[in-house]
Each structure stands twice: as structure tokens, then as C-alpha cells.
Amino acid sequence: LNFLYIYSGAHLNLIFIHGWSSTSTRTYGELPKAITNSPQARTLNLKIEHILLSRYISFNDQITMLDLARALDFALRDLPGNSENHIEPFSAITHSTGGPLIRIWLDHYYGRKNLDKTPLQHCIQLAHVNNGSALAILGQSRLTRIRSFFNGVEPGIEILKWLQLGSNGQWYLNHETHTYDYLTAGIYPFILIGQGIDESFYDFLNNYLTEPGSDGVVRICGANLNITLLHLRQNPHEPLTPSSTTKLISAQPPKTNTHPIALRVYNQYSHSGNNIGIMTSIKANDIQQPIVCDIIACLHINTPKAYATLRDSFEQTTQKEQQQTDRYTMLVFNIRDNEQQQLGKDQYDLFLLAGNEYKPNRLPKGFLKDKQFNEHTGRLTLYLDTSKMHCVPDQKIGFRIIARPDQGFIRYAPAEYRANVQHLTSIIQPNQTIYTDIILHRNLDTNLYQFGPASDDPIEFKSEKPSRNNIDDN
């Protein structure tokens, strides 16, 4: 873990946190100096008095994200002015995987009940991997060839597992923190990310490095903390036949964040690199760079009203920046049954449906930019063109799940979810991620367990066949 500590005892303690595999303070570029050189920062009383570099081995296969969050807490308490029992109020500027790190630290040591006791004031996240990165699935050996991802150092298996789309770590953290009332607790979160691609910087191993709607490493919707949680369950009360399809109904209304999180998207910045990297390209005299001005504007926020004003300003600027570009949405599917059995990659097929008859292959051409299975969790992540998803035939859209086994003593019935476009557009928002938790009903055959009269003659049941009747239907 590397962090740069800018200390000002009078007004503001500012901590820079990069990813786990940074090996030099060059990873920050001259962004810290540009911030302190800016005239707009004078009222913040920023001055570099201490630069402390903490070294923590992250490219080890045993190290987890929680290990690093615990190490972060120890390092914070070891800073000047802090102690084992007290951390002075501070603000954090984090890049890439530093974002999930400080969020895990916040959740682990404070959580929802003690959020108002945290010393964290501003959390300014640059190009964060809050909802994962499509690159993480490539694995350790291939990622070492992509200098843009972890500056040329392997991150370790456990870190890669967390960063993969649809990981357990992301699922837990984003569900757990979704209802955090940051503003009431005095925490002001910001997401700043570019959508520029520095083609001179990358080794073109695959199309993820030049993927539209991303900065070459992280998708905008992968960084954005504005997410929707959708919970669906299969209706267990519908009568089943061997060929029947039952409905997926809302277990609860879709949930959005307690309050919108400020998001700012830039056309001119990429994830890394000296040319247009969101941190490393900034020079000490670049005080008029948008990223420098916006960071200082974020650090000046100290009331919910001021936060809402800056958030609205960021939204308007982002809309202008994206006028000439397509915008995208990620949809993460988690499939399980009512007995909490997780369905893996090979246990279900998912089909998107559209039109009055809700048939497959009716969606607009080019709507699906990418799909990725997480081998560890079985979750499926779809990367969708938002505007095309809003233009489906007959304004009807849905999906069908065919789960296995679909016959035998234990079986699942096909399930469908149908929505009109008005419902769809309120959920599928540009630059955002939707986590869809689906509970299928696990059907048990009536012949799975039977009693019979006592008899002197043994009863063989090795060849017992399913009755095709379900115990829940009786």
C-alpha cells in the first residue's frame, strides 16, 4: 500500500492513496504539487510538510482486500498527530483500486451505525474500480504485460478475485454501503473518471484496453457509485407442468442510493500514463487543469447544500462531455434458489427478450458490447449500450432464465421477467450498474422421500423414478 500524506495541522490533512502495486511516488505525478500551487487552494491551507511512503506487499497470493484495509488503519494511526485511539480528521484522494480499499476500511471500522464517528471528510475517487474491471479476468500472467493496470506488478490472486466483474467482494460491499447516508455523517464522496484512451500507452492484447465508455482500464459504470439493486424471485405459487414458465416478480421495489453520488466524467483523461493519465500526466504548474480545479472544488465542500450544488454542476458538465459519445450500463446477474444454493456458470442460461411476444434476438443490433462470467461466483455481467436498450421493439423487454437441472428429483422451472420500457428506463441509467439478485424456486419431486408399510419382503427403490409432481404443489 502506497500513500502520500500532505499534512496541514491548521485546517486540512490530505492523504493520497494509489493502488496496491505502485512502487514509486511517481505514480502520483505532480498532482499534489499542482493542487498546493493553485491559488484556489490557499483557503484550504495546504502545505506539504510530510511525505510518508508506506510499503505493503500486495502482489502476494495470500493477501486480501481486508488485510490491506487493516494495514491502512494501522498506517493512519501511525501518522503524526494520530494515535492508537484517535485519528485526526482527514480527506482522501484515491486512484483506481485505492477507492474500494478506503470504502472497505470505512465499512469495516465504522459501518452504517458509526458512520458519523469516522475521521474521513472528503473521499475523492479517481478512476475507481468500485464495480470491477473487465481486465481482471485476464489473470496474473497476462496482466503483467499491461503496464497500465498495476504499473507492471502482479496484484496477487485474492486481489484479482475482488477486482473481477461480479466478485463476492463487490457484491457485499456495494450492497452493504448502498444505504449509507454519507452527507448526514459529514462525508462528501466524489467520483472523477476520464473516458480518454491513450493509444500510445497500451499494449493491445484485447479490446478491453480501448473499450468505449471506459478510461482504458475502468468503465465509467464500473467506477460510479450510483447503482440500483433489483431483487426478483420466482413465484412459487404458480402451478407447474414439465414445460411451464413461471414469472419473476419483484421481491421489493428497486433500490437506489440514499442520495446521488457526485460523478464527473472527462474526455481528456485516461486511467494511467504520462500523456493523458488522470494523475501521472499532471505537472506542478498545471493549475488550470480541470482535474486540479475540480479536486479543489471538492475539498471546499462542507455542507450538504454545497455538495448538492457541485454534484449538479458535475452532472451538467458530464452531459456536455458525453454528448458525442455513447453511454453504457452494466447489469450484474446473481442467480440462486430459495435454499440459498448459488447457481454457477454451467447451471443456467440467460436470454434477453424483447417485443410484444418477448422473444430472444429482438433487441436492437449492437446493444450488447460485452458479457463476462465470473468463474468463482457464477455471476454474469452484461455491458449494454444504454440508448439502444431504451429503443427496444414495441417498448417491451425482459429476460428468461433456464436453470439446470430441469428434470429429475430436484429441478428448476424456467422463469421470465417482463418489463415495459417506462419501467426499464427508470432502472437502466447511463454510466451506472444494476445488481440483479434472482431467487429461483427449488422444486422437489414427491417421490424424493416416501414411506410405505412394513413388509417381510425388501423393497428395492434403486430404480425409483420422479413422479414429475412437486411437493410444493400438494
Phi, psi and omega in degrees: 000125176246132172217149178253131187246114174257118189248132170223108185296336186283315189229312192220124170262123185238127181244131172260129177235123175259191179287182188280339188255010175294139183240006182202151176292352175296344181298336180273353187061216176249023180301316178302319179292322179298323179294313182289335179281342185289134177301329181292344181271356185298321180290346176277348180056047178274133176208133180282107177251329181224131171240108184247125179250113178266131182254125179221130183286117181248340184269049177239136188292343181271344186281132180251171177296321179293324174304316182290325177295321177293321178295323177298316181298317178298316181294323177298316183289344180270356181285157178303132179090349179255170179208181179299331184252002185206136172237125177296148177306139181212163172242153185231136169246116186237151182236138172058238183288354173294335180295304175302326181301309183289332176291321176295318177302314181297317181290319185289319187264344182231306178068184185298320186287330184243024183300325182288352180263357181288146175280351182289128181252304177242136176236097184258109188255120180259116174053055187274157183257049185296325179246022174092170177230137179296337181289335188297335181289345183294335178092168187297312188297323182279328181293333178294342177274351180252095186298337185288340189277306180228034178054035171085007180242135180294136184276346183098150188297315184295323177292317178299320179300319180294322186281341181295145177304135177076024182285161176296322180298315178295317182302312181295309186297317183287330174286321184291323185262001187300325183259015176299131175264079184301316188294318178298327179280356180081024177250133183240101182269145179220141175243118179239124184210144176268168172228030176267151178241116177272092187292338179282348186265333192264150169266114190281081177277328182199174186285351177298332183287342177236027186292130177296149181080014180224174176258018182097345178225315184241131173288150178302316178289344174281338178266325189296132177270358173279105184230164176238136176254123180241121181246120180235150176221150178286133180290111184280354185265354176285136178296140184252142168233167181304334183248011186282153174239128182255167184272148165263124181243157182290122175288333176198160181299152177304140182251129172251176183299154176304318171214150181298143178264136182296129180232131176230123180249137181241141175280334193266359183244144172248181185294314184215177175109152182283343183280304182224019179301142187295339174244307191289344179274349185279130177260163185300330181265008180276054186286346179261003177299138181306320182295324179292312180298320182289322177299315180295321177298321178296318183292340178279347184287130178217012175218152177303324180295316179295324178297314181299321180295314180292322178300316179295321178296317177299320181296316179296317180293321178298318178300320178293318181296329186259011181299325184258011181234153174285152179241153191227161179227142173255140179235116183253122181257129173242117185249122176216176178244177186290352174259015177067022173277122179280132177270129182272183185305318185270009184255000178203156171239141180239129181239129173277139186239155177202164178089170182301329182263004178050064180250155175293165174062028177249000181282158183301146179299133178085009182292328184260114180270330182193151170222145184213129175267139171268113184296333184278328186245344183078003181282144180251129178245124177253139178248112193243145171284113189298313184296324179289328177293336179275000183237044182282155179302136177060012181056034178237133181212155178185190175210156180236139179243124174251106184258154180239145005283148178252006174206162182111194183287331175240126184206158176243142174269148175303149182225144180230147172237129181236135181220149172272168188293333178296318177292321183295313184293336177284341181260310183276096180255147178297146176070014185237167178241138176246122175265117185248109180262119186241126179251113176269155179269127181272110185269132178249133181285145181295339180271004181295324181218123183223152169249156176211168181293148176297145183210148176288337180266129178301145177252117179275129178233020178299325184258020179302136180254152174296146180275346187069012172253142183259143182296332180285347181269355185260000000 
